[in-house]
Amino acid sequence: MKKKATILALCTSLVLTFALAGCSTNGGQNEAAKATGAAGAKEATGKKAKISYLDPLPSPERTALMQGLLKQFQEKNPNIEVEYTSVPWDDANKKWMTMGAAGILPDVLSIDDTSLVAMASAGYIENLQPFYDKWDQLNNLTEATKQARNKFKGNVYAIPDGFLLQGLFIRSDWFKELNMPETIATWDDYFNLAQKFTDSAKNRYGISFRGGANGVIRAMEYVMAAVHSDSWFDKDGKSILYKPEGAAAFKKFYDVYLNGNAPKESVNWGFNEMVQGFLNGQTAILNQTPEVIITAQKNMKEGTWNVVPMPKADDGKRYIFWGYTAAYAMSSKSQNKEASWKLIEFLSSPENNLAYSIKNSTIPIYKENLKDPFFSKGPIAGYAGSMADSNIVFAGPPSHLTKLGQFTGTFAVEETQKYLTKAQSLEDTVKHLADFLTKEQQAYMKENP
């Protein structure tokens, strides 16, 4: 995901000018006036609370959706006025941190899961745990929602809007050719099918393998499942690749390529190439996120493909990573926190979450919403199926490490490609990767006891 920068304290006037310069607003209203509204001051009459909302993902479709929801909220709550502001996604993190440092964050804002810890630790966003504990929808949330990365020091700081996660795109027509059920229940099934679907004479291979940047994330996904770990590290900060079962899982994952169950050129494949390999009929199985659904619908015949949930480990659990991009948080400086929570509660209601999720092709936060026909049928059902599973374990990459991008994008690529091209042994490859990760994690633990 995205790297986060630490924002130093600036002169109040300079920060205020910079923070307000880029926020877009509805109807061209004055930005300074909106910033004043961000403090949540009530009108002189004391009867109408003014709060503001900041959207980091503006687009014609989304802006219309969010403004429509805000209008509905105000109709139901005539004593609360909500001002809509937005900031382009590429500028969002910088804007959040700058406005937070200046104490002028809007009352309610949507943030992503990689920004939450920095904003919570800096005191910019409110601890929502007291509101969360009394929320009447708490027991209706999916297990995945309860495990989401929306917490800091054990307390909830944001309510997820919806989720994105990995799923397995499959060539349904290939399954039918072999008279096999269209499912990949376990990781053992995954590896067995990789072999069954490979026919190099026909230029057919089992897996759309990612040997390029970030491919190691998919490998570690399986290693965590094999080791039954929700982390890349043990409690002492040592890489799970040091474990014999971790190294064995690493070998098994990369054997897919070494055994010829992936195209030879996939040693260099990134996102675009692995997707194209699936679309053009070269590979049977593709591990990807929901945005590829639209691409597949445009380029493949109906009935030739589908999406199934990620496989389970041998302990019956799904070890997968899921995240959000626009969870609802509250400014710690808001002067109308009850009204702000009321807005978060409204935006997060079952009916609004369902409409929002359908519009954005994200996975809902409620168990009942997953039963809606939109999520129970077709390709999206593969993702919903994973999130509906109560036996799910959040197992994601260590996004807190500042050198994670260097590791997944460069270092691990070089090391694994040496191994895949037989220029380096398995033992050396695993050791180099584990040493890098352990050094970074233990340094982090020392600095953040």
Coordinates of C-alpha atoms in Angstrom, one line a residue:
M1 CA 0.0 0.0 0.0
K2 CA 1.1 3.6 0.5
K3 CA 4.1 4.9 2.5
K4 CA 3.2 7.5 5.1
A5 CA 5.3 10.6 5.9
T6 CA 5.7 12.2 9.3
I7 CA 4.5 15.8 9.3
L8 CA 6.6 18.3 11.4
A9 CA 4.9 21.1 13.3
L10 CA 4.6 24.3 11.2
C11 CA 3.7 27.8 11.9
T12 CA 0.0 28.0 12.4
S13 CA -0.6 30.5 9.6
L14 CA 1.5 28.6 7.1
V15 CA -0.2 25.3 8.0
L16 CA -3.6 26.8 7.8
T17 CA -3.0 28.3 4.4
F18 CA -1.4 25.0 3.0
A19 CA -4.0 22.7 4.5
L20 CA -7.0 24.6 3.0
A21 CA -5.5 25.3 -0.4
G22 CA -6.4 21.9 -2.0
C23 CA -9.7 20.8 -0.6
S24 CA -12.4 20.9 -3.2
T25 CA -15.9 21.8 -2.1
N26 CA -19.4 21.4 -3.3
G27 CA -20.8 24.5 -5.1
G28 CA -17.6 26.5 -4.9
Q29 CA -18.1 27.7 -1.3
N30 CA -15.4 29.5 0.5
E31 CA -12.7 27.1 1.8
A32 CA -11.9 29.1 4.9
A33 CA -15.5 29.1 5.9
K34 CA -15.6 25.3 5.5
A35 CA -12.5 25.0 7.7
T36 CA -14.2 27.0 10.3
G37 CA -17.1 24.6 10.0
A38 CA -14.6 21.8 10.6
A39 CA -14.3 22.8 14.2
G40 CA -17.9 21.9 14.6
A41 CA -19.1 25.2 16.1
K42 CA -22.8 25.5 16.7
E43 CA -24.8 28.4 15.3
A44 CA -25.5 31.3 17.5
T45 CA -29.0 29.9 18.2
G46 CA -27.5 26.7 19.6
K47 CA -30.1 24.7 17.8
K48 CA -28.2 23.6 14.7
A49 CA -24.9 21.8 14.9
K50 CA -22.6 22.3 11.9
I51 CA -20.2 19.5 11.1
S52 CA -18.1 18.8 8.0
Y53 CA -17.1 15.6 6.1
L54 CA -13.9 15.1 4.0
D55 CA -14.0 12.6 1.2
P56 CA -10.6 11.4 -0.1
L57 CA -11.9 9.5 -3.2
P58 CA -13.9 12.1 -5.2
S59 CA -15.2 11.1 -8.6
P60 CA -18.5 12.1 -10.3
E61 CA -20.1 8.8 -9.3
R62 CA -18.8 8.7 -5.7
T63 CA -19.4 12.4 -5.0
A64 CA -23.0 12.1 -6.1
L65 CA -23.4 9.0 -3.9
M66 CA -21.9 10.6 -0.8
Q67 CA -23.7 13.9 -1.3
G68 CA -26.9 12.0 -1.7
L69 CA -26.3 10.2 1.6
L70 CA -25.5 13.4 3.4
K71 CA -28.7 15.0 2.1
Q72 CA -30.7 12.0 3.5
F73 CA -28.9 12.4 6.8
Q74 CA -29.8 16.1 7.1
E75 CA -33.4 15.4 6.2
K76 CA -33.6 12.9 9.0
N77 CA -31.6 15.2 11.3
P78 CA -32.7 18.7 10.6
N79 CA -30.7 20.0 13.6
I80 CA -27.5 18.9 12.0
E81 CA -25.9 20.6 9.0
V82 CA -23.2 18.7 7.1
E83 CA -20.7 20.4 4.7
Y84 CA -19.1 18.2 2.1
T85 CA -15.4 18.7 1.2
S86 CA -13.0 16.5 -0.8
V87 CA -9.4 16.0 -1.6
P88 CA -7.8 14.0 -4.4
W89 CA -6.5 10.6 -3.3
D90 CA -2.9 11.3 -4.2
D91 CA -2.9 14.3 -1.8
A92 CA -5.1 12.8 0.9
N93 CA -2.5 11.5 3.4
K94 CA -0.5 14.8 3.3
K95 CA -3.7 16.7 3.7
W96 CA -4.9 14.6 6.7
M97 CA -1.6 15.0 8.5
T98 CA -1.3 18.7 7.8
M99 CA -4.8 19.5 8.9
G100 CA -4.4 17.3 11.9
A101 CA -1.2 19.2 12.9
A102 CA -3.1 22.4 12.6
G103 CA -6.1 21.1 14.6
I104 CA -8.5 21.8 11.7
L105 CA -9.5 18.3 10.6
P106 CA -13.1 18.1 9.5
D107 CA -15.4 16.5 12.0
V108 CA -15.8 13.3 10.0
L109 CA -13.3 12.0 7.4
S110 CA -12.7 8.9 5.4
I111 CA -9.3 7.4 5.9
D112 CA -7.5 4.3 4.7
D113 CA -6.1 1.5 6.8
T114 CA -2.4 2.5 6.3
S115 CA -3.0 6.0 7.7
L116 CA -5.0 5.1 10.9
V117 CA -2.1 4.3 13.2
A118 CA -0.2 7.5 12.3
M119 CA -3.2 9.7 12.8
A120 CA -4.3 7.9 16.0
S121 CA -0.9 8.0 17.6
A122 CA -0.6 11.7 16.8
G123 CA -3.9 12.4 18.5
Y124 CA -5.6 13.7 15.4
I125 CA -8.5 11.3 15.4
E126 CA -10.9 10.3 18.2
N127 CA -11.0 7.0 20.0
L128 CA -14.4 5.6 18.9
Q129 CA -14.4 2.7 21.3
P130 CA -17.0 4.3 23.7
F131 CA -19.4 4.9 20.8
Y132 CA -18.6 1.5 19.3
D133 CA -19.3 -0.4 22.5
K134 CA -22.8 1.1 22.6
W135 CA -23.5 0.7 18.9
D136 CA -26.7 -1.3 18.2
Q137 CA -25.2 -2.9 15.1
L138 CA -22.2 -4.3 16.8
N139 CA -23.4 -7.9 16.9
N140 CA -24.4 -7.8 13.2
L141 CA -20.9 -7.1 11.9
T142 CA -18.9 -9.9 10.1
E143 CA -16.0 -11.4 11.9
A144 CA -13.8 -9.9 9.2
T145 CA -15.0 -6.4 10.2
K146 CA -14.3 -7.1 13.9
Q147 CA -10.7 -8.1 13.0
A148 CA -10.1 -5.2 10.6
R149 CA -7.1 -2.9 11.0
N150 CA -9.2 -0.1 12.5
K151 CA -7.7 -0.2 15.9
F152 CA -4.8 1.6 17.8
K153 CA -3.7 0.1 21.1
G154 CA -6.7 -2.1 21.1
N155 CA -9.3 0.7 20.6
V156 CA -11.4 1.3 17.6
Y157 CA -10.7 4.5 15.7
A158 CA -12.6 4.1 12.5
I159 CA -15.6 2.2 11.1
P160 CA -14.7 0.5 7.8
D161 CA -16.8 1.4 4.8
G162 CA -16.2 -1.9 3.0
F163 CA -13.4 -4.2 2.1
L164 CA -11.1 -5.3 -0.8
L165 CA -9.3 -8.7 -0.6
Q166 CA -7.8 -11.4 -2.7
G167 CA -9.8 -14.1 -4.5
L168 CA -9.0 -16.8 -7.0
F169 CA -10.1 -16.2 -10.6
I170 CA -10.6 -19.6 -12.3
R171 CA -11.1 -20.8 -15.8
S172 CA -14.5 -22.5 -15.4
D173 CA -14.3 -24.0 -18.9
W174 CA -11.1 -25.8 -18.0
F175 CA -12.7 -27.2 -14.8
K176 CA -15.6 -28.5 -16.9
E177 CA -13.2 -30.1 -19.4
L178 CA -11.8 -32.2 -16.6
N179 CA -15.3 -32.8 -15.1
M180 CA -14.2 -31.2 -11.8
P181 CA -16.2 -29.0 -9.4
E182 CA -15.4 -25.3 -9.7
T183 CA -13.9 -24.9 -6.3
I184 CA -10.4 -24.7 -4.7
A185 CA -11.2 -25.6 -1.1
T186 CA -7.7 -26.0 0.3
W187 CA -4.1 -25.0 -0.5
D188 CA -3.4 -28.6 -1.3
D189 CA -6.1 -28.4 -3.9
Y190 CA -4.5 -25.3 -5.3
F191 CA -1.2 -27.0 -5.8
N192 CA -2.7 -30.2 -7.2
L193 CA -4.8 -28.2 -9.7
A194 CA -1.8 -26.2 -10.8
Q195 CA -0.3 -29.5 -12.0
K196 CA -3.5 -30.9 -13.4
F197 CA -4.2 -27.8 -15.6
T198 CA -0.7 -27.6 -17.0
D199 CA -0.2 -28.7 -20.6
S200 CA 2.9 -26.9 -21.9
A201 CA 2.3 -28.4 -25.4
K202 CA -0.9 -26.4 -25.6
N203 CA 0.7 -23.4 -23.8
R204 CA -1.6 -24.0 -20.9
Y205 CA -0.4 -23.6 -17.3
G206 CA -2.0 -23.9 -13.9
I207 CA -1.0 -20.6 -12.3
S208 CA -0.7 -16.9 -13.3
F209 CA 2.6 -16.6 -11.3
R210 CA 3.9 -13.3 -10.1
G211 CA 7.7 -13.4 -10.1
G212 CA 8.1 -9.6 -10.3
A213 CA 7.4 -6.8 -7.8
N214 CA 5.3 -7.8 -4.8
G215 CA 5.1 -11.4 -5.8
V216 CA 6.7 -12.4 -2.4
I217 CA 3.5 -11.1 -0.7
R218 CA 1.6 -13.9 -2.3
A219 CA 4.2 -16.4 -1.2
M220 CA 4.1 -15.2 2.4
E221 CA 0.3 -15.4 2.2
Y222 CA 0.8 -19.2 1.8
V223 CA 3.6 -19.4 4.3
M224 CA 1.4 -17.8 7.0
A225 CA -1.3 -20.3 6.3
A226 CA 1.1 -23.3 6.4
V227 CA 2.6 -22.1 9.7
H228 CA -0.8 -21.1 11.1
S229 CA 0.4 -17.6 11.8
D230 CA -1.3 -14.2 11.4
S231 CA 2.1 -12.5 11.1
W232 CA 5.3 -12.7 9.1
F233 CA 7.1 -12.8 12.5
D234 CA 7.1 -14.7 15.8
K235 CA 6.7 -13.0 19.1
D236 CA 10.5 -12.2 19.2
G237 CA 10.4 -10.5 15.9
K238 CA 12.1 -13.3 14.0
S239 CA 10.8 -14.2 10.5
I240 CA 8.6 -17.3 10.2
L241 CA 10.8 -18.2 7.3
Y242 CA 13.4 -19.4 9.8
K243 CA 11.0 -22.1 10.9
P244 CA 11.5 -25.4 9.1
E245 CA 7.8 -25.5 8.2
G246 CA 8.1 -21.9 6.9
A247 CA 11.0 -22.7 4.7
A248 CA 9.2 -25.8 3.4
A249 CA 6.1 -23.7 2.6
F250 CA 8.2 -21.2 0.8
K251 CA 9.7 -24.0 -1.3
K252 CA 6.3 -25.5 -2.1
F253 CA 5.0 -22.2 -3.3
Y254 CA 7.9 -21.5 -5.6
D255 CA 7.9 -25.1 -6.8
V256 CA 4.8 -24.1 -8.9
Y257 CA 7.2 -22.2 -11.1
L258 CA 10.2 -24.6 -10.9
N259 CA 8.0 -27.6 -11.7
G260 CA 6.7 -25.9 -14.9
N261 CA 3.2 -25.2 -13.7
A262 CA 3.5 -21.5 -14.6
P263 CA 4.7 -19.9 -17.9
K264 CA 8.5 -19.5 -18.0
E265 CA 8.3 -15.8 -18.6
S266 CA 6.2 -15.3 -15.5
V267 CA 9.4 -15.1 -13.5
N268 CA 9.2 -11.4 -14.4
W269 CA 5.4 -11.0 -14.3
G270 CA 3.8 -8.2 -12.4
F271 CA 0.1 -7.2 -12.1
N272 CA -0.7 -6.5 -15.8
E273 CA 1.1 -9.6 -17.1
M274 CA -0.4 -12.0 -14.7
V275 CA -3.9 -10.7 -15.4
Q276 CA -3.2 -10.8 -19.2
G277 CA -2.0 -14.4 -18.8
F278 CA -5.4 -15.4 -17.4
L279 CA -7.4 -13.3 -19.9
N280 CA -5.7 -14.7 -22.9
G281 CA -6.2 -18.4 -21.9
Q282 CA -2.7 -19.1 -20.9
T283 CA -3.4 -19.8 -17.2
A284 CA -6.1 -21.4 -15.2
I285 CA -5.9 -19.7 -11.8
L286 CA -5.2 -16.0 -11.0
N287 CA -5.0 -14.6 -7.4
Q288 CA -6.3 -11.1 -7.6
T289 CA -8.6 -8.4 -6.2
P290 CA -12.2 -7.4 -7.3
E291 CA -11.2 -4.7 -9.7
V292 CA -10.2 -7.4 -12.2
I293 CA -13.8 -8.5 -12.4
I294 CA -14.7 -5.7 -14.8
T295 CA -11.6 -6.4 -17.0
A296 CA -12.6 -10.1 -17.2
Q297 CA -16.2 -9.2 -18.0
K298 CA -15.0 -7.1 -20.9
N299 CA -12.5 -9.5 -22.3
M300 CA -13.8 -13.0 -21.6
K301 CA -16.9 -15.0 -22.6
E302 CA -19.6 -15.5 -20.0
G303 CA -19.4 -18.9 -18.4
T304 CA -15.7 -19.3 -19.1
W305 CA -14.5 -17.9 -15.8
N306 CA -15.5 -17.3 -12.2
V307 CA -14.0 -16.3 -8.8
V308 CA -13.8 -18.6 -5.8
P309 CA -12.8 -17.8 -2.2
M310 CA -9.1 -18.1 -1.1
P311 CA -8.2 -21.6 0.1
K312 CA -8.2 -22.8 3.7
A313 CA -5.2 -24.0 5.5
D314 CA -5.0 -27.5 7.0
D315 CA -6.4 -26.2 10.3
G316 CA -9.6 -25.2 8.5
K317 CA -8.9 -21.5 8.7
R318 CA -8.5 -18.9 6.0
Y319 CA -5.4 -16.8 6.5
I320 CA -6.0 -13.8 4.3
F321 CA -5.4 -10.1 4.1
W322 CA -8.2 -7.6 3.6
G323 CA -8.3 -3.8 3.8
Y324 CA -10.4 -0.7 3.4
T325 CA -9.8 2.6 1.7
A326 CA -12.4 5.0 3.2
A327 CA -13.2 4.1 6.8
Y328 CA -15.1 6.7 8.8
A329 CA -13.1 8.5 11.5
M330 CA -13.8 11.5 13.7
S331 CA -11.6 14.5 14.4
S332 CA -10.4 14.6 18.0
K333 CA -10.9 18.4 17.8
S334 CA -14.6 18.1 16.8
Q335 CA -16.8 20.2 19.0
N336 CA -19.9 18.2 18.0
K337 CA -18.8 14.6 18.6
E338 CA -22.3 13.3 19.3
A339 CA -23.5 14.7 15.9
S340 CA -20.3 13.4 14.2
W341 CA -20.9 9.9 15.6
K342 CA -24.5 10.1 14.5
L343 CA -23.3 10.8 10.9
I344 CA -20.8 7.8 11.1
E345 CA -23.6 5.7 12.4
F346 CA -25.9 6.7 9.6
L347 CA -23.3 6.2 6.8
S348 CA -22.5 2.8 8.4
S349 CA -26.1 1.6 8.7
P350 CA -26.9 -1.8 7.1
E351 CA -29.1 -0.2 4.4
N352 CA -26.5 2.5 3.5
N353 CA -23.6 0.1 3.7
L354 CA -25.3 -2.3 1.3
A355 CA -26.1 0.5 -1.3
Y356 CA -22.6 1.8 -0.9
S357 CA -20.9 -1.6 -1.3
I358 CA -22.9 -2.4 -4.4
K359 CA -22.1 0.9 -6.0
N360 CA -18.3 0.5 -5.2
S361 CA -18.0 -3.3 -5.6
T362 CA -16.6 -3.5 -2.1
I363 CA -17.5 -6.3 0.4
P364 CA -20.0 -5.2 3.1
I365 CA -19.3 -5.1 6.8
Y366 CA -22.6 -6.8 7.8
K367 CA -23.4 -10.5 7.8
E368 CA -26.9 -10.0 6.4
N369 CA -25.7 -7.8 3.6
L370 CA -23.5 -10.6 2.3
K371 CA -26.7 -12.6 1.6
D372 CA -27.9 -10.0 -0.8
P373 CA -28.1 -11.4 -4.4
F374 CA -25.5 -9.0 -5.6
F375 CA -22.9 -10.7 -3.3
S376 CA -24.3 -14.2 -3.3
K377 CA -24.2 -14.7 -7.1
G378 CA -21.6 -14.2 -9.8
P379 CA -17.9 -13.4 -9.5
I380 CA -18.2 -11.1 -6.5
A381 CA -19.6 -14.1 -4.5
G382 CA -16.1 -15.5 -4.4
Y383 CA -14.9 -12.6 -2.3
A384 CA -18.1 -12.4 -0.2
G385 CA -17.6 -16.1 0.6
S386 CA -14.3 -15.5 2.2
M387 CA -15.6 -12.6 4.3
A388 CA -18.7 -14.5 5.4
D389 CA -16.5 -17.2 6.9
S390 CA -16.4 -16.9 10.7
N391 CA -13.2 -19.0 10.6
I392 CA -11.1 -16.2 9.1
V393 CA -7.7 -14.9 10.2
F394 CA -6.4 -11.5 9.3
A395 CA -2.9 -12.2 8.0
G396 CA -1.4 -9.3 6.2
P397 CA 2.1 -7.9 5.4
P398 CA 3.9 -5.8 8.0
S399 CA 2.9 -2.4 6.7
H400 CA 4.4 -0.7 9.8
L401 CA 7.9 -1.4 8.4
T402 CA 9.4 1.6 6.6
K403 CA 11.4 -0.7 4.2
L404 CA 8.6 -3.0 3.3
G405 CA 8.2 -1.4 -0.1
Q406 CA 12.0 -1.9 -0.7
F407 CA 11.7 -5.5 0.4
T408 CA 8.6 -6.5 -1.7
G409 CA 9.5 -4.3 -4.7
T410 CA 13.2 -4.9 -5.1
F411 CA 15.1 -7.0 -2.6
A412 CA 12.8 -10.0 -2.6
V413 CA 12.4 -9.9 -6.3
E414 CA 16.1 -10.1 -6.8
E415 CA 16.5 -12.9 -4.3
T416 CA 13.6 -15.0 -5.5
Q417 CA 14.6 -14.6 -9.1
K418 CA 18.1 -15.9 -8.3
Y419 CA 16.4 -18.9 -6.8
L420 CA 14.0 -19.4 -9.7
T421 CA 16.7 -19.2 -12.3
K422 CA 18.9 -21.6 -10.2
A423 CA 21.6 -19.0 -9.5
Q424 CA 21.1 -19.3 -5.8
S425 CA 20.1 -22.1 -3.4
L426 CA 16.9 -22.4 -1.5
E427 CA 18.7 -22.2 1.8
D428 CA 20.6 -19.0 0.9
T429 CA 17.4 -17.4 -0.5
V430 CA 15.3 -18.1 2.5
K431 CA 18.1 -16.9 4.9
H432 CA 18.6 -13.6 3.0
L433 CA 14.9 -12.9 3.1
A434 CA 14.5 -13.9 6.7
D435 CA 17.6 -11.9 7.8
F436 CA 16.3 -8.7 6.1
L437 CA 12.8 -9.0 7.6
T438 CA 14.1 -9.9 11.1
K439 CA 16.5 -7.0 11.2
E440 CA 13.7 -4.5 10.3
Q441 CA 11.1 -6.0 12.6
Q442 CA 13.4 -6.2 15.6
A443 CA 14.6 -2.6 15.0
Y444 CA 10.9 -1.5 14.9
M445 CA 10.2 -3.4 18.1
K446 CA 13.1 -1.7 19.9
E447 CA 11.9 1.7 18.8
N448 CA 8.3 0.9 19.6
P449 CA 8.3 -1.2 22.8

